Coordinates of C-alpha atoms in Angstrom, one line a residue:
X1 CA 22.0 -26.8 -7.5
X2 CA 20.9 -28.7 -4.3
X3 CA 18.1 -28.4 -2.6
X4 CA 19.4 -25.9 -0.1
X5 CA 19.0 -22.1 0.6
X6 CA 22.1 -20.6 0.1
X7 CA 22.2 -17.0 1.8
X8 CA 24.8 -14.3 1.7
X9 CA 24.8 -10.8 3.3
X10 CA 26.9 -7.9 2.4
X11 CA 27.0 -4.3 3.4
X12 CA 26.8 -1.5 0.6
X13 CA 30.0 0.4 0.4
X14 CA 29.0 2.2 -2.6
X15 CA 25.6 4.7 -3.3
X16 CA 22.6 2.4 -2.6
X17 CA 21.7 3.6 -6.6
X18 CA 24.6 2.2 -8.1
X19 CA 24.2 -1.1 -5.9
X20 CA 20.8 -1.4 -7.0
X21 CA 21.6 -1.4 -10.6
X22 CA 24.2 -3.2 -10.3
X23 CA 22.0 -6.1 -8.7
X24 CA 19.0 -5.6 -10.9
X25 CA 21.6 -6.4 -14.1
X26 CA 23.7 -9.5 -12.5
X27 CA 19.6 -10.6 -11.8
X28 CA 18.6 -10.6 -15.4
X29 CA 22.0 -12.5 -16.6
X30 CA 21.2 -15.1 -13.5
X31 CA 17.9 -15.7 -14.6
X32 CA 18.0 -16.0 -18.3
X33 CA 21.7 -18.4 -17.3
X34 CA 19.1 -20.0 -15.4
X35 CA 16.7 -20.4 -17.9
X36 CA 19.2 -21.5 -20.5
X37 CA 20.8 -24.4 -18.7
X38 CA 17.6 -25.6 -16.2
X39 CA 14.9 -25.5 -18.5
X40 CA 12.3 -24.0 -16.1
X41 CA 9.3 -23.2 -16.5
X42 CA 8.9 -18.7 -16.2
X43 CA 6.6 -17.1 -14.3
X44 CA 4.3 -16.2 -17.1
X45 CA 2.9 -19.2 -18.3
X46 CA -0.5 -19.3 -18.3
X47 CA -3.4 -21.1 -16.0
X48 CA -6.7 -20.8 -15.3
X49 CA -7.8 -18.2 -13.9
X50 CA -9.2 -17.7 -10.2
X51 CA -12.6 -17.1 -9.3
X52 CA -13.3 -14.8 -5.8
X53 CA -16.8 -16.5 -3.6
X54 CA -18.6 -14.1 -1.1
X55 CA -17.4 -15.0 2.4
X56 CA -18.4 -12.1 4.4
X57 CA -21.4 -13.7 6.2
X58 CA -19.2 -17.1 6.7
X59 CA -16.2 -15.2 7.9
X60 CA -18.5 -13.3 10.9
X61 CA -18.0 -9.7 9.8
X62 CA -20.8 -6.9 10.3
X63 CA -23.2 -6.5 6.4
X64 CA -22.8 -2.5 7.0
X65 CA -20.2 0.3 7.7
X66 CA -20.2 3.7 7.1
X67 CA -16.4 4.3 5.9
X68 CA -14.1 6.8 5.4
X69 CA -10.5 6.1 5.4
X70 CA -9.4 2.6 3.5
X71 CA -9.5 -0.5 5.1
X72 CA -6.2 -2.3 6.2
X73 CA -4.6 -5.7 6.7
X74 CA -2.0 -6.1 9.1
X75 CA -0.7 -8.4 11.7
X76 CA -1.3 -6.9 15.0
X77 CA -0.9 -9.7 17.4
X78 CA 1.8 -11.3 15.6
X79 CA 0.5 -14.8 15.5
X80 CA 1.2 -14.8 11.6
X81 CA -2.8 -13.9 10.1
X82 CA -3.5 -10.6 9.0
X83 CA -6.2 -8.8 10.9
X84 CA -8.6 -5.9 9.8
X85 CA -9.3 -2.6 10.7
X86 CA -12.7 -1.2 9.0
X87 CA -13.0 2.6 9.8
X88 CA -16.3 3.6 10.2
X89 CA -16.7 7.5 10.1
X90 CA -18.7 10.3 12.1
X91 CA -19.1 8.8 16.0
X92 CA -19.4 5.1 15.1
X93 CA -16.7 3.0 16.5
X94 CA -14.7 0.9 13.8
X95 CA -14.8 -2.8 13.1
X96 CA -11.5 -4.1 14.7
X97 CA -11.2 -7.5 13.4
X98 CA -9.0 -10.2 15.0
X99 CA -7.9 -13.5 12.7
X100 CA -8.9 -16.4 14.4
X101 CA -7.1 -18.4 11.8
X102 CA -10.1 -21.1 10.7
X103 CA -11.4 -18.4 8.3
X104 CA -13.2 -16.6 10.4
X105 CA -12.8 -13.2 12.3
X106 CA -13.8 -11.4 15.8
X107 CA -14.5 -8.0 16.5
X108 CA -12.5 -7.1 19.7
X109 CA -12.6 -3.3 19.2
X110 CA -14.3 -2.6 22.5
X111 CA -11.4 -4.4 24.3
X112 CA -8.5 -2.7 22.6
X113 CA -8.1 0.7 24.9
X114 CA -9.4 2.7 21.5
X115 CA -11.7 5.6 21.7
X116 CA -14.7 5.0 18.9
X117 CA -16.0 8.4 18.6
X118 CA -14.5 11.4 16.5
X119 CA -14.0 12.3 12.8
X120 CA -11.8 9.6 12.1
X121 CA -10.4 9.7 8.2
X122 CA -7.1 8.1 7.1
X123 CA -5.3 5.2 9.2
X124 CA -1.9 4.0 8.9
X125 CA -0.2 0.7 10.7
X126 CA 3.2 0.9 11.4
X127 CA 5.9 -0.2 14.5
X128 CA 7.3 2.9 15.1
X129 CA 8.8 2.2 18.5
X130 CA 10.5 -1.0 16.7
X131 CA 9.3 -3.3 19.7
X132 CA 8.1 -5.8 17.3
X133 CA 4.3 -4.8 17.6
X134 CA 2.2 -2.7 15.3
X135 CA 0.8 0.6 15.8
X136 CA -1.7 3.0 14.3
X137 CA -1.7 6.3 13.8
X138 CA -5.4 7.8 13.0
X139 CA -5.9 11.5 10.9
X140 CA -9.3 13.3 12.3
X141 CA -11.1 16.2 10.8
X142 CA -12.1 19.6 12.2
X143 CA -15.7 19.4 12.1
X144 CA -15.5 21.9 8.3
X145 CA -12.3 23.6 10.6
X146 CA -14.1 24.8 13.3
X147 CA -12.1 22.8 15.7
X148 CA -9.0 23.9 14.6
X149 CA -6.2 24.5 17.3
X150 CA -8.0 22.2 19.5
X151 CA -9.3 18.9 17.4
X152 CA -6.4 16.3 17.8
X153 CA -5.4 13.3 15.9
X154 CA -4.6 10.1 17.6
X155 CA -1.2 8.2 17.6
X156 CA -1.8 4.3 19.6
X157 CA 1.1 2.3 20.9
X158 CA 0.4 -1.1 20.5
X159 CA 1.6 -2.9 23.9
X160 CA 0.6 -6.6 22.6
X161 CA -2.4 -8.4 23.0
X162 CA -4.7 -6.2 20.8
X163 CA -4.4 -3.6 23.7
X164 CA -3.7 0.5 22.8
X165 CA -2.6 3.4 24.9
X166 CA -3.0 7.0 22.8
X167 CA 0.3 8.3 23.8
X168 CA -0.7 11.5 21.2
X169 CA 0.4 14.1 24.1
X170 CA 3.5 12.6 24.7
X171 CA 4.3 11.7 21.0
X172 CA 3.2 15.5 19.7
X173 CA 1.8 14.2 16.7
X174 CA -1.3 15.7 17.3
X175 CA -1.6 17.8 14.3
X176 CA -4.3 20.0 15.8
X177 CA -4.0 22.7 13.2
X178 CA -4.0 19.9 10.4
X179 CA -7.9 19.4 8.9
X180 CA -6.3 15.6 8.9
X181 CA -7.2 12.7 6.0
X182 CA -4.0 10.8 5.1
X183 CA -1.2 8.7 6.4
X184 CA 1.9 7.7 5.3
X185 CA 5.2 6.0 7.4
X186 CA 8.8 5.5 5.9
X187 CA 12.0 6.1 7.2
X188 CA 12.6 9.4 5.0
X189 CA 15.9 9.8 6.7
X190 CA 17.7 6.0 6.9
X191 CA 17.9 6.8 10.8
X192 CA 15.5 3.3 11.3
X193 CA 12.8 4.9 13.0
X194 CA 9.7 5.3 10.6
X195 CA 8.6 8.2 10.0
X196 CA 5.3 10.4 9.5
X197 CA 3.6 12.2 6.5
X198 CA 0.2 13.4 7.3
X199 CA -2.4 15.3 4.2
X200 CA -4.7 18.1 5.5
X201 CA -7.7 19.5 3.9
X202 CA -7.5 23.0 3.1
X203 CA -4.5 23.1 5.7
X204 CA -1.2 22.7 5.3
X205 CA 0.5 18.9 5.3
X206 CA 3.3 17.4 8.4
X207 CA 5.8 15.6 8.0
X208 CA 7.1 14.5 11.6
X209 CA 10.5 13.3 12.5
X210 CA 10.4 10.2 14.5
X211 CA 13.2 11.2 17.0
X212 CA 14.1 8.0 18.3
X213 CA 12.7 8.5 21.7
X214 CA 8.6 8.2 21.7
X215 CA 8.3 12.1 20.4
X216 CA 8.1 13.5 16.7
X217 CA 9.2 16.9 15.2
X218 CA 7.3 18.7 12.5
X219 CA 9.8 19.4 10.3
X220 CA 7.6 20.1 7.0
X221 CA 9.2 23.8 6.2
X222 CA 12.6 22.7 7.1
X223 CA 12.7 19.6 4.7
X224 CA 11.2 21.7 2.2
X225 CA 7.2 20.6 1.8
X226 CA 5.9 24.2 4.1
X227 CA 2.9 25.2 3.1
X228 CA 1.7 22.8 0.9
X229 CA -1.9 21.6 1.3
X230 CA -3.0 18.2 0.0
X231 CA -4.9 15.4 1.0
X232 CA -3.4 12.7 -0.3
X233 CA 0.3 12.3 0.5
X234 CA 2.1 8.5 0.3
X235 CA 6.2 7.7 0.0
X236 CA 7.6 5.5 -2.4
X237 CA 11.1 5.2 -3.7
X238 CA 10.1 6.0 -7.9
X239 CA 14.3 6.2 -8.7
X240 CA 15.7 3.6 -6.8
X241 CA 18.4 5.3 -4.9
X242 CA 17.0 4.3 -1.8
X243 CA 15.5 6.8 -0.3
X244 CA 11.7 7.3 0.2
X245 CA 10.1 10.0 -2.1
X246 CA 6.5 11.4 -2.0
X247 CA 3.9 12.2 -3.8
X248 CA 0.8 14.6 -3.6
X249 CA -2.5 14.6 -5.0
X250 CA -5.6 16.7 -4.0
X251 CA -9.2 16.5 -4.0
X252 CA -11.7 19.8 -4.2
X253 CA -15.0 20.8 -5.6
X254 CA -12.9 24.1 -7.2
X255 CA -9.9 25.3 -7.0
X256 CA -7.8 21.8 -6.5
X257 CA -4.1 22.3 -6.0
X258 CA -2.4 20.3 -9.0
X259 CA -0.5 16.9 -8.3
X260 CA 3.6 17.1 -7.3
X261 CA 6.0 15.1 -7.4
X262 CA 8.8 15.9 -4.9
X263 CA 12.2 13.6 -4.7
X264 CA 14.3 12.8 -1.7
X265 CA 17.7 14.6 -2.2
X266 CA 19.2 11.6 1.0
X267 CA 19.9 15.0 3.4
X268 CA 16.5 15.2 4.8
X269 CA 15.3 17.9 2.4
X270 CA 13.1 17.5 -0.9
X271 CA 13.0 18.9 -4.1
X272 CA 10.1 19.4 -6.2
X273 CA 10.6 17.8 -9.8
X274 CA 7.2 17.4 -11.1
X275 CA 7.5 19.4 -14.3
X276 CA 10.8 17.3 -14.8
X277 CA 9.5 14.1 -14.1
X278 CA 6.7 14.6 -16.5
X279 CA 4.2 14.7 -14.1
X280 CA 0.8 16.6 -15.4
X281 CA -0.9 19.1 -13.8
X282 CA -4.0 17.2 -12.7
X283 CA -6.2 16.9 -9.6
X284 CA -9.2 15.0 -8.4
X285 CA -6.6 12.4 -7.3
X286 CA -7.9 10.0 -5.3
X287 CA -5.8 6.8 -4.4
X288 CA -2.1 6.4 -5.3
X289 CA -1.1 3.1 -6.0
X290 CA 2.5 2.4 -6.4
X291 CA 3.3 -1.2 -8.5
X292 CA 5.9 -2.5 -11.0
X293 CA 3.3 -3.2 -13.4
X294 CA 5.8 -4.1 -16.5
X295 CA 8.4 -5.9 -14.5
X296 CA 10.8 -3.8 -15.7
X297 CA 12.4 -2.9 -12.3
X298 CA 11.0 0.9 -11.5
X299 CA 7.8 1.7 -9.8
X300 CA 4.8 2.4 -11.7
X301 CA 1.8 4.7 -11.1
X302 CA -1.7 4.5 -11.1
X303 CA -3.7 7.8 -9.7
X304 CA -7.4 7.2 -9.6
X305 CA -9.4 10.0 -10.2
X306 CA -13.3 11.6 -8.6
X307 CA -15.0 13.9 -7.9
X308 CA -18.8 13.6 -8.0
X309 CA -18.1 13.8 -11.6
X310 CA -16.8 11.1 -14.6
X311 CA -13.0 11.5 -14.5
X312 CA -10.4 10.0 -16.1
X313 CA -7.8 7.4 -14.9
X314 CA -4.1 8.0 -15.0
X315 CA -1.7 5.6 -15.2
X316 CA 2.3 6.8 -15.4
X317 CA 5.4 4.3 -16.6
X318 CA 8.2 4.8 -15.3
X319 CA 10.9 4.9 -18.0
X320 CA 13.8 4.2 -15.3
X321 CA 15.3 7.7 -15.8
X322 CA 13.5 9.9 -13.4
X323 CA 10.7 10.8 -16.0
X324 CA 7.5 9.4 -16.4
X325 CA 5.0 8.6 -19.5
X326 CA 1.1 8.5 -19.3
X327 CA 0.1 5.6 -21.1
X328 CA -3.3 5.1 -19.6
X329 CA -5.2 4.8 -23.0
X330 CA -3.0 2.2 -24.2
X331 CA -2.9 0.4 -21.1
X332 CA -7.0 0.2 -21.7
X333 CA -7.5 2.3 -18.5
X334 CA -8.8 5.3 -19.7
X335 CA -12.4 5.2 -19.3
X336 CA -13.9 7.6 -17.7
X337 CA -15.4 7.3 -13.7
X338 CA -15.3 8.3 -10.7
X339 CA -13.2 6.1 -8.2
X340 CA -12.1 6.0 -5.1
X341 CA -10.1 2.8 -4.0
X342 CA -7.5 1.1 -5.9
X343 CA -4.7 -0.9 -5.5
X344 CA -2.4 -3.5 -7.2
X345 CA -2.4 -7.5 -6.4
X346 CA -1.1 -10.5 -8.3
X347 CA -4.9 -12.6 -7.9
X348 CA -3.6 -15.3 -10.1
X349 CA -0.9 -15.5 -9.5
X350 CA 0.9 -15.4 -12.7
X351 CA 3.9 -12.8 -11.9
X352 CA 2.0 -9.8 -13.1
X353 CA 0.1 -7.4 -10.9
X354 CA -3.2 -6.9 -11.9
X355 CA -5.8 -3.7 -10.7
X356 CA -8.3 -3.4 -8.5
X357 CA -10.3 0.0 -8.5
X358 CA -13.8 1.0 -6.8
X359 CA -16.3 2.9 -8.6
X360 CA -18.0 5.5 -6.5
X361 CA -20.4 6.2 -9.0
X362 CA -23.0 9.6 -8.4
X363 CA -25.9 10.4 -6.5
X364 CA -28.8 9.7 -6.5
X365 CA -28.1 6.3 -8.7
X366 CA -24.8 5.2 -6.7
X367 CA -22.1 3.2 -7.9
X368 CA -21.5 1.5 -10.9
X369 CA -19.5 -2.2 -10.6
X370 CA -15.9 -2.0 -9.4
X371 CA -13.2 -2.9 -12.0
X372 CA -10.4 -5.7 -11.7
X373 CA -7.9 -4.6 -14.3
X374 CA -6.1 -8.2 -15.4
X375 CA -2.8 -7.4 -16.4
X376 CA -2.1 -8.9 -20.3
X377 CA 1.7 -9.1 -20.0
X378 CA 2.2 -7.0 -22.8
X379 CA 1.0 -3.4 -21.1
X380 CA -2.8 -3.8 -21.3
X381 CA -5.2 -4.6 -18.8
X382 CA -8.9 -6.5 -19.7
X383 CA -11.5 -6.1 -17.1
X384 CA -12.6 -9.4 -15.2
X385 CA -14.5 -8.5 -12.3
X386 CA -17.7 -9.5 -13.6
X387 CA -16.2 -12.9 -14.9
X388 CA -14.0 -13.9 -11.3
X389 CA -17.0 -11.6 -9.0
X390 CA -15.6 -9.1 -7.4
X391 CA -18.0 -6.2 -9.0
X392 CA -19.2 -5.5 -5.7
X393 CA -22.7 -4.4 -6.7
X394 CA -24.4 -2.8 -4.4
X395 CA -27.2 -0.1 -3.9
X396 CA -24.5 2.4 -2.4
X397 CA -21.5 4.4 -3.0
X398 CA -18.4 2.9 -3.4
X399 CA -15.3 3.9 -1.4
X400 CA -12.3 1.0 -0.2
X401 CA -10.7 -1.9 -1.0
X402 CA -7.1 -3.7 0.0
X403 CA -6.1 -6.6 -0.9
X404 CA -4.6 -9.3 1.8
X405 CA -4.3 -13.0 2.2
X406 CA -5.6 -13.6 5.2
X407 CA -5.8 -17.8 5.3
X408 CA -2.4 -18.1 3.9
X409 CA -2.7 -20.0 1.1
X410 CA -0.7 -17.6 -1.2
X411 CA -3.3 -16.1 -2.9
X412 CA -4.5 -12.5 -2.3
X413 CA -8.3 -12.2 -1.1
X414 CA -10.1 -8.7 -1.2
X415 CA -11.7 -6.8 0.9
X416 CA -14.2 -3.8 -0.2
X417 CA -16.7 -1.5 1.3
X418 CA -19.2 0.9 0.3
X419 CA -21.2 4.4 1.6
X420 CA -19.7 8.2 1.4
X421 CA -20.7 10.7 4.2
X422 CA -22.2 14.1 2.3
X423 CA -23.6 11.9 -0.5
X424 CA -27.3 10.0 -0.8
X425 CA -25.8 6.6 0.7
X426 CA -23.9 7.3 3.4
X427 CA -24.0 3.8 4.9
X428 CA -23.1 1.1 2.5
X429 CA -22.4 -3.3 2.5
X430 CA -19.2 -5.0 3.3
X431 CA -17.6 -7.4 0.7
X432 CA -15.0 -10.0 2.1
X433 CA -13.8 -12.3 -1.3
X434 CA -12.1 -15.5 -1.1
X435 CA -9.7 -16.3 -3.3
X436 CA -10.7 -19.6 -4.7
X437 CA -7.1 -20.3 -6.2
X438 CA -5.8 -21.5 -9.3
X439 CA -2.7 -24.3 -9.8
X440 CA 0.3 -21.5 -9.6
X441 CA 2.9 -20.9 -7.2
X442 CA 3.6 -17.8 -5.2
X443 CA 6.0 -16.5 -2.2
X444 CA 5.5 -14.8 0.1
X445 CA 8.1 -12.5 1.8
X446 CA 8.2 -11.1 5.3
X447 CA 11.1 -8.6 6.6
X448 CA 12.6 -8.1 9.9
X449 CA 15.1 -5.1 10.3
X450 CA 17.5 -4.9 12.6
X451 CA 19.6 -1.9 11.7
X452 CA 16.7 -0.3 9.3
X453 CA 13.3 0.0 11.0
X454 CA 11.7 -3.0 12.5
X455 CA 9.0 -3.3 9.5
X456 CA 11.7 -2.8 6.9
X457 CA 9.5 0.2 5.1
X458 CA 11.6 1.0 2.0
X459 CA 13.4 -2.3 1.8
X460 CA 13.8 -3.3 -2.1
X461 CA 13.1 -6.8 -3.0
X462 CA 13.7 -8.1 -6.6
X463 CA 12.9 -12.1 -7.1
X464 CA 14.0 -14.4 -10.6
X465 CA 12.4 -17.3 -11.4
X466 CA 13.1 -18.6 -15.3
X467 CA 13.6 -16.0 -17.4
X468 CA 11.7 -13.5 -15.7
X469 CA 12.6 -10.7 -12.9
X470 CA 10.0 -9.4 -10.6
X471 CA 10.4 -6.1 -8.7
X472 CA 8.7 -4.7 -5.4
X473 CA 9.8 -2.0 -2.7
X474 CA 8.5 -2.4 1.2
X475 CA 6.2 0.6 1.3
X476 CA 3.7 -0.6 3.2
X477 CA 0.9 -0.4 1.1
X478 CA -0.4 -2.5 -2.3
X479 CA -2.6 0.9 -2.5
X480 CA -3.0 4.5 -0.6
X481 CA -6.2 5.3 -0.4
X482 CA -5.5 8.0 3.2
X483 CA -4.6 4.7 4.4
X484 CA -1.8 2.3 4.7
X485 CA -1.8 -1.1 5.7
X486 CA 1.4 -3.5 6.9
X487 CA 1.6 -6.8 4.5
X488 CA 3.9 -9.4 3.7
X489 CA 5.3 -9.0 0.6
X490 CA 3.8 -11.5 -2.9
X491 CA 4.5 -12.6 -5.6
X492 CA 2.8 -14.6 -8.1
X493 CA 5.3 -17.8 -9.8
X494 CA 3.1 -19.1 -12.4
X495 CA 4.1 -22.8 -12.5
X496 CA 7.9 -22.0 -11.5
X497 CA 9.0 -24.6 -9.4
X498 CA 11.8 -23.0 -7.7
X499 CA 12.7 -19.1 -7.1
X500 CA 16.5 -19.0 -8.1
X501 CA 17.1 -15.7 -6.6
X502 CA 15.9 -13.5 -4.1
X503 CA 17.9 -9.7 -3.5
X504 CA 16.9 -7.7 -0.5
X505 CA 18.5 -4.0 0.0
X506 CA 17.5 -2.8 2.7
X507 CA 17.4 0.9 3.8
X508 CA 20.8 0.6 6.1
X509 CA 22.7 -0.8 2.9
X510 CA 22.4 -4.3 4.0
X511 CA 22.0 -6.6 0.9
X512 CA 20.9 -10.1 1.7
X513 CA 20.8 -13.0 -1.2
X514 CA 18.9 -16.1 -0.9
X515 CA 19.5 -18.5 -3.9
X516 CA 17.0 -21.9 -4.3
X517 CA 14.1 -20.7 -2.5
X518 CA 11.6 -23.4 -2.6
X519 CA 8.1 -21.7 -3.7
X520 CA 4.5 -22.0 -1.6
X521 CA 6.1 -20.5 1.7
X522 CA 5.9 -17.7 3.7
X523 CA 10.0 -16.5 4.1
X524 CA 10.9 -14.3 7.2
X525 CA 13.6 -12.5 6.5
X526 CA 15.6 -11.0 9.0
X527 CA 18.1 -8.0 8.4
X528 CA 21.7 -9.2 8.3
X529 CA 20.9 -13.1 9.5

């Protein structure tokens, strides 16, 4: 090969399932041709590993916060560095935290247009306008549902420049009989306008329409999700046909609806197959945290579990058919604890995601030290938080964490916080960790729609390098903890050299293939260019 990008783009003429499988099997024969007649080095092979250093003071962000929803990475200016939104719960106003690209960060909050007080819970970035700008969509509770029929969520158009109008009224996304925590955004219906799926407490969940035009439609009992109340909802696409499912998970002191699996039947209706897809009936769920942990080309689960009590971990394989196994002992996940937070991340870089997940702990000791699950390559994950430091140890109770690289040198820093409301330590420290970096290569991939939604949600991207495949989907999110952050795409290399192939299929059928992508580089991608 030369030293060139070579691109082609194709529209799908066929289902986007058969397409995908088609792809994912002329990817594995390219890679191990590849591998044969090139010589190159996989993805896999091994380095040093990375350690994290404490840069929170260095990086000018606030020691305390009192959380609730996850924090979130996202680029809100469009000047290519992630910013940071840190919820802070009850009437204090969150941390809003511009990039200022030298490693350090400015709050701006009380220029953005943004109201500080309320119940704020679960937040979710997302341009649903597609004007090339990000916008937040914020859940609020109901003060224990008193406010009911008159408490009001809050939906922010972004109009550049860090500014925000609430255009909640005029959007009708105010969810007023909707106790609210979580947020989700995907185009559930390939019309490329996102999307959004909101989780109630003890009420029942919304999905609204995006209608093209600045207003939403609740139209939960019409696509088949009426009357369900959860507080955890997130999409992901778990059989690859393209279209965004979703999955539910609830949190109670008694009487916890079980978790549910529901599948996207591509006509704007869903149909639940949780008992089918092997799906236990569990609760306590507290993050859901979609990955391709195996690289074997179908999204994985991992469901961390709490509530006030020692709980155990679950972590489902997908076995590609529509069915799922639990194989959380034998993935060495199955102690028992009671989390909050978790997400997958590639820290070092070596192609395999690895597992980040908070430890609450209980009142009145707090939490234990959080966990960094490092992924063994063979379906097990070792515990290396204490040895890279990222235990987060604190006198507090854990709660967030998201993982973004926010000086852009390819490897994926960590940001955690700590205090509950109701509990003993209501107000807890904020961890930013620098990713001190190892000698492996990454890529990084960001995706511009055109025909699908501006932000590409629910774009599939499968990368070869060597021998080895690697598989994500454009869902917003490394982790859902209520929340959902807007990321570039990564992957880890290892000491490849070269990525041979990249696939993109995106939502509108569009399949994009870049061929010789040179590695250490951020790639915008846009749809159909």
């Amino acid at each position: 090969m030369n030293d060139q990008i070579c691109i082609a783009s194709v529209r799908e003429i066929s289902p986007a399932r058969k397409v995908f499988r088609f792809a994912w099997g002329l990817l594995f024969l390219f890679a191990a041709t590849m591998a044969f007649s090139s010589g190159q080095k996989s993805a896999s092979t091994q380095t040093s590993t990375p350690v994290f250093k404490n840069v929170t003071v260095a990086a000018g962000l606030a020691a305390i916060g009192t959380p609730f929803g996850n924090p979130s990475w996202g680029d809100f200016d469009g000047d290519g560095y992630l910013d940071l939104w840190v919820d802070n719960h009850y009437n204090s106003a969150p941390y809003f935290y511009r990039n200022n690209g030298n490693g350090t960060f400015t709050d701006i909050f009380a220029s953005t247009g943004l109201e500080g007080k309320g119940d704020k819970h679960g937040n979710g970035f997302c341009d649903f306008n597609n004007d090339g700008f990000l916008d937040l969509h914020i859940t609020t509770g109901a003060r224990h549902g008193t406010t009911l029929g008159t408490k009001s969520d809050r939906t922010l158009m972004n109009s550049g420049s860090f500014f925000f109008t609430d255009i909640t009224a005029s959007a009708g996304t105010d969810d007023t009989w909707g106790q609210g925590r979580s947020v989700a955004w995907a185009d559930y219906n390939h019309d490329g306008y996102p999307d959004l799926l909101l989780g109630n407490l003890k009420t029942d969940l919304v999905l609204y329409r995006n209608n093209g035009d600045g207003t939403f439609t609740n139209v939960a009992t019409t696509a088949g999700l009426g009357g369900l109340r959860y507080n955890e909802a997130d999409f992901a696409d778990y059989n690859n046909d393209g279209y965004p499912d979703i999955y539910l998970s609830d949190v109670e002191s008694s009487r916890a609806n079980t978790e549910r699996l529901f599948k996207n039947n591509g006509d704007g209706t869903f149909t639940d197959v949780t008992k089918a897809a092997g799906i236990q009936p569990l609760t306590q769920g507290r993050s859901v945290v979609w990955g391709d942990y195996n690289n074997d080309g179908y999204l994985d689960i991992f469901i961390s579990r709490g509530a006030d009590v020692e709980t155990k971990q679950t972590l489902y394989k997908n076995n590609g058919d529509g069915t799922f196994t639990d194989v959380t002992a034998a993935a060495g996940l199955g102690a028992l604890s009671n989390n909050r937070a978790a997400g997958w991340g590639d820290f070092d870089n070596d192609g395999y995601l690895d597992l980040y997940v908070v430890d609450s702990g209980t009142d009145p000791n707090g939490k234990g030290p959080n966990y960094l699950f490092h992924n063994n390559q063979d379906g097990t994950f070792t515990d290396v938080a204490a040895a890279v430091g990222v235990q987060a140890v604190a006198v507090s109770r854990g709660r967030g964490a998201s993982w973004g690289d926010y000086d852009n040198d390819g490897f994926l820093d960590l940001f955690t916080n700590n205090g509950e409301d109701n509990t003993d330590f209501v107000r807890g420290p904020l961890f930013l960790y620098h990713n001190e970096r190892n000698s492996n290569h990454w890529l990084k991939i960001k995706l511009i729609g055109t025909t699908s939604n501006r932000d590409g949600l629910g774009a599939r991207v499968t990368i070869s390098t060597g021998s080895q495949v690697q598989y994500r989907e454009n869902n917003g999110s490394m982790g859902h903890y209520l929340s959902q952050q807007s990321t570039p795409l990564h992957f880890g290399l290892g000491q490849a050299t070269v990525v041979n192939s990249v696939v993109i299929t995106w939502p509108s059928g569009i399949v994009q293939t870049l061929l010789n992508v040179p590695v250490d580089q951020q790639l915008v991608v846009t749809e159909g260019n």
